[in-house]
PDB file of C-alpha atoms in Angstrom:
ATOM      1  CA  UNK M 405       0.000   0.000   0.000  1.00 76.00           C
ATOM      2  CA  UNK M 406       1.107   3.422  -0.624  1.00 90.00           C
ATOM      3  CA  UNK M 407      -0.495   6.691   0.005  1.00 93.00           C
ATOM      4  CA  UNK M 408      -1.482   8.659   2.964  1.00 91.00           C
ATOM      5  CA  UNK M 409      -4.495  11.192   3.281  1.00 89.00           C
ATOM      6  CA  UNK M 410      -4.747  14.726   3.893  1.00 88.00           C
ATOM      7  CA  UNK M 411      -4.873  14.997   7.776  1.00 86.00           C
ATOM      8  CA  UNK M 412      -4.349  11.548   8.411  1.00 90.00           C
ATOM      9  CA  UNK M 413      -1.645   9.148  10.562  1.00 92.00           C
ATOM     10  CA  UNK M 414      -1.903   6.033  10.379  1.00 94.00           C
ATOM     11  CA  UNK M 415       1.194   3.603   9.968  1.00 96.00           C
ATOM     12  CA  UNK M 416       1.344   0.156   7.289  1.00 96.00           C
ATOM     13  CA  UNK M 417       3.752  -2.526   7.952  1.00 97.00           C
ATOM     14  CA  UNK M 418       7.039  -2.690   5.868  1.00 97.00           C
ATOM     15  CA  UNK M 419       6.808  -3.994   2.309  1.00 97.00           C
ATOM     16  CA  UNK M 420       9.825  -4.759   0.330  1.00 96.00           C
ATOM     17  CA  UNK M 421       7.352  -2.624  -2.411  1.00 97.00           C
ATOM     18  CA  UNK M 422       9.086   0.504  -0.771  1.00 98.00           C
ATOM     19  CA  UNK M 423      12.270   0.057  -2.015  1.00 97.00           C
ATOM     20  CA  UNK M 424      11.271  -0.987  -5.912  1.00 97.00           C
ATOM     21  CA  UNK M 425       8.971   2.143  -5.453  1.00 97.00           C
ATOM     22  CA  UNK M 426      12.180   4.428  -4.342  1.00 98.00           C
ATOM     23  CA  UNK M 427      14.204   3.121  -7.142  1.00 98.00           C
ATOM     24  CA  UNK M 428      11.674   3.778  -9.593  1.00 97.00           C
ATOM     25  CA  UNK M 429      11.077   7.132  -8.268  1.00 98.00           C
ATOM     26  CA  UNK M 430      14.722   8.118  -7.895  1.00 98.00           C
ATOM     27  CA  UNK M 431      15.429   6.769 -11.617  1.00 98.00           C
ATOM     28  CA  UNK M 432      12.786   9.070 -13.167  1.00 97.00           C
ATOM     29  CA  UNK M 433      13.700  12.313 -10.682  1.00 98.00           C
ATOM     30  CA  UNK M 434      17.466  11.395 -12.398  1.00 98.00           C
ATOM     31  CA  UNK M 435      16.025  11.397 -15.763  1.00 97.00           C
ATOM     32  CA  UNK M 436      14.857  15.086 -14.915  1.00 97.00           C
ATOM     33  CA  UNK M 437      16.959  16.844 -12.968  1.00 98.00           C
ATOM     34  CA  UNK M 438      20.408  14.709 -13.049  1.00 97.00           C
ATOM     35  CA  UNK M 439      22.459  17.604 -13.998  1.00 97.00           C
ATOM     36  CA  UNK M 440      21.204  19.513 -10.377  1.00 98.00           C
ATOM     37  CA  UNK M 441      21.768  16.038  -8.184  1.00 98.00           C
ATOM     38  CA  UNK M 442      25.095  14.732  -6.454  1.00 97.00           C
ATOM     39  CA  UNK M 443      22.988  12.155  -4.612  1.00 98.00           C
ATOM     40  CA  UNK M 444      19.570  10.469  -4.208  1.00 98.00           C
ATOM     41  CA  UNK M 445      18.605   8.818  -0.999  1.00 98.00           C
ATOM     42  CA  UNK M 446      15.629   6.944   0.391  1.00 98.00           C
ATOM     43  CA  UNK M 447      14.823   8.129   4.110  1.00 98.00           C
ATOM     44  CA  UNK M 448      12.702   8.002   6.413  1.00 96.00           C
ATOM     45  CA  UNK M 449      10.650   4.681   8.226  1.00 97.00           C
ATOM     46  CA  UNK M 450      10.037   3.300   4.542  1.00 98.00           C
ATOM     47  CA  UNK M 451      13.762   2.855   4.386  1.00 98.00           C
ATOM     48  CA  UNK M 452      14.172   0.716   7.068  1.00 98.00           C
ATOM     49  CA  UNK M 453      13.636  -3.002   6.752  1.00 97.00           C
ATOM     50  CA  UNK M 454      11.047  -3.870   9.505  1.00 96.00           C
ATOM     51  CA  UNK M 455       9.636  -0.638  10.385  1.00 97.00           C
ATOM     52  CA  UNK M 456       6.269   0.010  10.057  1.00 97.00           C
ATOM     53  CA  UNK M 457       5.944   3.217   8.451  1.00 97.00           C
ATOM     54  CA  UNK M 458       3.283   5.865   7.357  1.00 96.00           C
ATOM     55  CA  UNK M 459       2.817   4.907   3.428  1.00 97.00           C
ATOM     56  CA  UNK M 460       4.516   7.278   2.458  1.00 97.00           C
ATOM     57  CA  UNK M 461       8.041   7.254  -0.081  1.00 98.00           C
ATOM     58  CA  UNK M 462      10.739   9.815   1.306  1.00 98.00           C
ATOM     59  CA  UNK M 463      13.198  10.617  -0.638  1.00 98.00           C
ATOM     60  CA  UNK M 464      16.069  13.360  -0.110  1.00 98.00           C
ATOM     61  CA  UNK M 465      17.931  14.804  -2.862  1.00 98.00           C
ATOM     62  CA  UNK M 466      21.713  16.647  -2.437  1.00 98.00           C
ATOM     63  CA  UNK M 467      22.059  19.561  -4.765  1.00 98.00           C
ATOM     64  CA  UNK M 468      25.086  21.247  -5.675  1.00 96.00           C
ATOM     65  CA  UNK M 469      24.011  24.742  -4.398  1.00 96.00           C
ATOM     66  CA  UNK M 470      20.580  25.894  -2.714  1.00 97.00           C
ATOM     67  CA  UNK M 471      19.611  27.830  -5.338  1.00 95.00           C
ATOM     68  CA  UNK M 472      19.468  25.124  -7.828  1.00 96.00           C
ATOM     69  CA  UNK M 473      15.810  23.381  -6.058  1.00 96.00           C
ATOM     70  CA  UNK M 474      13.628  25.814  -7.579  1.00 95.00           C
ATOM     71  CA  UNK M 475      14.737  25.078 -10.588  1.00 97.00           C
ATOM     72  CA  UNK M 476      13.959  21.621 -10.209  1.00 98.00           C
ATOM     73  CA  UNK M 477      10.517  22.640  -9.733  1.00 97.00           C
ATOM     74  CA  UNK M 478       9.026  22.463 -12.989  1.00 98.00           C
ATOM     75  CA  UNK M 479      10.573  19.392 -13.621  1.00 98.00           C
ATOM     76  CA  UNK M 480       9.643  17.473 -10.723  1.00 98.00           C
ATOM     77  CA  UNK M 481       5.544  19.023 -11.005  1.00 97.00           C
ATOM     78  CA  UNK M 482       5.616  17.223 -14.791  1.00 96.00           C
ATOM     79  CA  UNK M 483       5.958  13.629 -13.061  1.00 97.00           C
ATOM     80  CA  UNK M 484       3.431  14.997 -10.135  1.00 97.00           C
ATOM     81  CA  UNK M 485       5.425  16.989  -7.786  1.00 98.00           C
ATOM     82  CA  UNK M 486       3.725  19.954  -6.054  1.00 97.00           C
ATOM     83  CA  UNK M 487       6.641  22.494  -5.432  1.00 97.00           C
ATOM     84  CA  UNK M 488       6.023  23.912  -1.795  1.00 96.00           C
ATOM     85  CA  UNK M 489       8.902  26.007  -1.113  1.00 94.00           C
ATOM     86  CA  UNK M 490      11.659  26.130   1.626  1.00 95.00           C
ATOM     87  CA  UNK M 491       9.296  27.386   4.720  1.00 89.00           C
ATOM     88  CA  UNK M 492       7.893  24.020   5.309  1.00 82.00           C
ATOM     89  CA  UNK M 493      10.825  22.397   6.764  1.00 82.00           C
ATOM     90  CA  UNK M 494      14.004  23.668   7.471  1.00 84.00           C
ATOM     91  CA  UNK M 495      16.893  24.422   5.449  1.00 92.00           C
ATOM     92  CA  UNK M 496      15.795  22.494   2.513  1.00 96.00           C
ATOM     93  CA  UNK M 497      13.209  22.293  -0.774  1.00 97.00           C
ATOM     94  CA  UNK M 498      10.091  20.427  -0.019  1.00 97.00           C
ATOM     95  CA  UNK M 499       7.908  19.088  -2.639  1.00 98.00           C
ATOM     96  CA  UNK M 500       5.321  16.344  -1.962  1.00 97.00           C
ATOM     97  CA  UNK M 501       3.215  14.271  -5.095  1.00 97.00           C
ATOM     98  CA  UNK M 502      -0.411  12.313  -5.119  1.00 95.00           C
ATOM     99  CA  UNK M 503      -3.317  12.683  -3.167  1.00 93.00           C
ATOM    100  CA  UNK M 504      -3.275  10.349  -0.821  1.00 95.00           C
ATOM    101  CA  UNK M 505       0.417  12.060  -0.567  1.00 95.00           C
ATOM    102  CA  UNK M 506       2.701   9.014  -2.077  1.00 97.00           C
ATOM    103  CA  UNK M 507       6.290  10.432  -1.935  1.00 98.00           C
ATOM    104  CA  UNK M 508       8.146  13.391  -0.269  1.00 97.00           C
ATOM    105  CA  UNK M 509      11.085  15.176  -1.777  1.00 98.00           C
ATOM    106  CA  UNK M 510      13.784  17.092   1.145  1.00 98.00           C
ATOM    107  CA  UNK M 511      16.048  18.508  -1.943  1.00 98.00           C
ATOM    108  CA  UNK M 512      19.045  19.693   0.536  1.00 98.00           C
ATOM    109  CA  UNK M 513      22.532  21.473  -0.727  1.00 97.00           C
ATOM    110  CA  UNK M 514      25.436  18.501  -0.108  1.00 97.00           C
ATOM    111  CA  UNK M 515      26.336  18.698   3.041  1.00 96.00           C
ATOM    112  CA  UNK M 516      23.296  20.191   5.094  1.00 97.00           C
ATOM    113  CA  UNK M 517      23.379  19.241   8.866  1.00 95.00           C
ATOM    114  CA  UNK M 518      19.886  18.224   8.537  1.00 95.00           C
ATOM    115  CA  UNK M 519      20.464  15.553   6.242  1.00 97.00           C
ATOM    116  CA  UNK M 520      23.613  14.089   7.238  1.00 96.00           C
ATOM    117  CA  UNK M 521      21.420  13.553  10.816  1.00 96.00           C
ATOM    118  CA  UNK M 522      18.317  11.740   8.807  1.00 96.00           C
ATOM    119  CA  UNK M 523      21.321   9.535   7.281  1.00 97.00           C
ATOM    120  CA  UNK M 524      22.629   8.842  10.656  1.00 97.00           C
ATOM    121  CA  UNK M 525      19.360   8.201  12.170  1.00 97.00           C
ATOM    122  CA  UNK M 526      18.370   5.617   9.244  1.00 97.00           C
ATOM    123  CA  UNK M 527      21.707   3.905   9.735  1.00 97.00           C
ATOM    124  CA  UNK M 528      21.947   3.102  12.859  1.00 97.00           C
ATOM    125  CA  UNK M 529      17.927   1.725  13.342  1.00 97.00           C
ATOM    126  CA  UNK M 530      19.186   0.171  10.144  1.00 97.00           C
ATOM    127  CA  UNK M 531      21.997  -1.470  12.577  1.00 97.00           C
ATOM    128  CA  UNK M 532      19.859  -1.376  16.021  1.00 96.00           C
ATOM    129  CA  UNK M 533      16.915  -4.002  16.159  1.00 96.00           C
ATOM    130  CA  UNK M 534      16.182  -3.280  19.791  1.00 96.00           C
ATOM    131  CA  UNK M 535      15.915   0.187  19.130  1.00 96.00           C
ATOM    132  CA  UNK M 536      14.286  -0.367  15.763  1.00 97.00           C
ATOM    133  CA  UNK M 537      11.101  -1.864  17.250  1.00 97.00           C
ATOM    134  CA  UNK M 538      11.454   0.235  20.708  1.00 96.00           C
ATOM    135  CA  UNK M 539      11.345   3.295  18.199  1.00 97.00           C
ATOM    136  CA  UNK M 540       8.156   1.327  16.059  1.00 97.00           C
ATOM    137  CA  UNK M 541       6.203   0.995  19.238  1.00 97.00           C
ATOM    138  CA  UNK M 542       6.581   4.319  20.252  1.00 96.00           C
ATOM    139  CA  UNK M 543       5.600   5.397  16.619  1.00 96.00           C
ATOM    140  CA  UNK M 544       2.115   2.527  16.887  1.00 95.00           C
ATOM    141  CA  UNK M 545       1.439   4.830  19.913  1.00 95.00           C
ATOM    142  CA  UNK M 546       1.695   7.580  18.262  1.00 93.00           C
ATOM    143  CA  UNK M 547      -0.325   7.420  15.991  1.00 93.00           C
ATOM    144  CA  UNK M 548      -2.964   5.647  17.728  1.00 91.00           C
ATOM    145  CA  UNK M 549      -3.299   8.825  19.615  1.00 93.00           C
ATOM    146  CA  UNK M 550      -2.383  11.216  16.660  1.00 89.00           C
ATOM    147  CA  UNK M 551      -4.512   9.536  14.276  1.00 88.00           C
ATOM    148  CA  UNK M 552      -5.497  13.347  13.026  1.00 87.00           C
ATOM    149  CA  UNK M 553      -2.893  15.123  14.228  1.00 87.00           C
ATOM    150  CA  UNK M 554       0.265  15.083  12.262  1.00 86.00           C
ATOM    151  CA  UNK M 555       1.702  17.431  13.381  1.00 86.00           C
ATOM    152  CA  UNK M 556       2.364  16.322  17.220  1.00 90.00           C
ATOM    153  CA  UNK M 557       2.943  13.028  15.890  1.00 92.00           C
ATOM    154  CA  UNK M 558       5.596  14.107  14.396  1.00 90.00           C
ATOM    155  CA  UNK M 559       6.615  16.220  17.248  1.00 90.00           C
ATOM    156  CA  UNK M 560       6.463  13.478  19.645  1.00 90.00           C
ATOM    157  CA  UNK M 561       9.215  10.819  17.241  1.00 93.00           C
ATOM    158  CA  UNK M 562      11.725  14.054  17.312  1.00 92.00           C
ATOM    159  CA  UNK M 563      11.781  13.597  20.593  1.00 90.00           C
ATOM    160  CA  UNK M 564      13.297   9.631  20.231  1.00 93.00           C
ATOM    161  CA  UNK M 565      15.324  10.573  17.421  1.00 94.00           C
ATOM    162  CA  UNK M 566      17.012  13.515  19.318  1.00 93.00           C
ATOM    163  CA  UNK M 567      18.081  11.174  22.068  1.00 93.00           C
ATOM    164  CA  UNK M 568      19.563   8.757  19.793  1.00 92.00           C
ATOM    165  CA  UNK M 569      21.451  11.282  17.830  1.00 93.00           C
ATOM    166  CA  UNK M 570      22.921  12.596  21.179  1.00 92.00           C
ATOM    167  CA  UNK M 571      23.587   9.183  22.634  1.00 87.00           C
ATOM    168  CA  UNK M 572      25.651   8.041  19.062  1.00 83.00           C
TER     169      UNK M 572
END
């Protein structure tokens, strides 16, 4: 399954779908805008065997300046990307497609701290089954009680992936 709902939280279990869907996505964003790109990377829970995950494909894309995502905009919206701008999360290009919402694009300049901590989170619950499913049933919890809120939802995981990131 793939594809989330405006306003909605609600989490799928892990399908090896998500990574044929990321390589199929990242293989047409390279098609478009492979001049722009030093890197394409699946993030988030889809990327990590085991986790159940809000249907949802994220993707981040490193850029070699800033500048260069809106540019990428009118690219990206001829495949189904909605272009919304660099106020929606920080320190990066955020475009999202479908509706149900299917994929997410961060587009971040190589080297943004933001990233290189989404990398580092993925790896190590990548590397971590303890803290993989400790992290899963905190996220089952979440958005049992967040089931229309996604905003504390997401609120609420920072908090688990903060205290990882300080403990590694």
């Amino acid at each position: 399954m793939l594809g989330l709902p405006r306003g909605e939280v609600f989490l799928v279990p892990w399908t090896n779908e998500w990574k044929k869907e990321f390589e199929i996505e990242k293989q047409h964003i390279q098609d478009l805008i492979g001049p722009y790109i030093n890197r394409v990377h699946h993030i988030g829970s889809t990327a990590i065997e085991g986790l159940s995950a809000k249907p949802i494909i994220d993707i981040a894309i490193e850029i070699h300046a800033f500048s260069d995502g809106e540019k990428c905009a009118p690219a990206l919206e001829k495949i189904g990307y909605a272009y919304r701008g660099t106020n929606v999360l920080p320190e990066r290009h955020y475009f999202n497609k479908g509706e149900p919402r299917t994929h997410q694009i961060h587009m971040y300049e190589t080297g943004n701290r933001f990233l290189a901590e989404q990398l580092r989170f993925r790896d190590y619950l990548r590397r971590n089954e303890p803290q993989r499913k400790e992290y899963e049933q905190l996220k089952l919890a979440l958005a049992h009680s967040n089931s229309n809120d996604k905003h504390r939802y997401a609120d609420e995981k920072t908090k688990f992936v903060k205290t990882i990131l300080e403990e590694m």
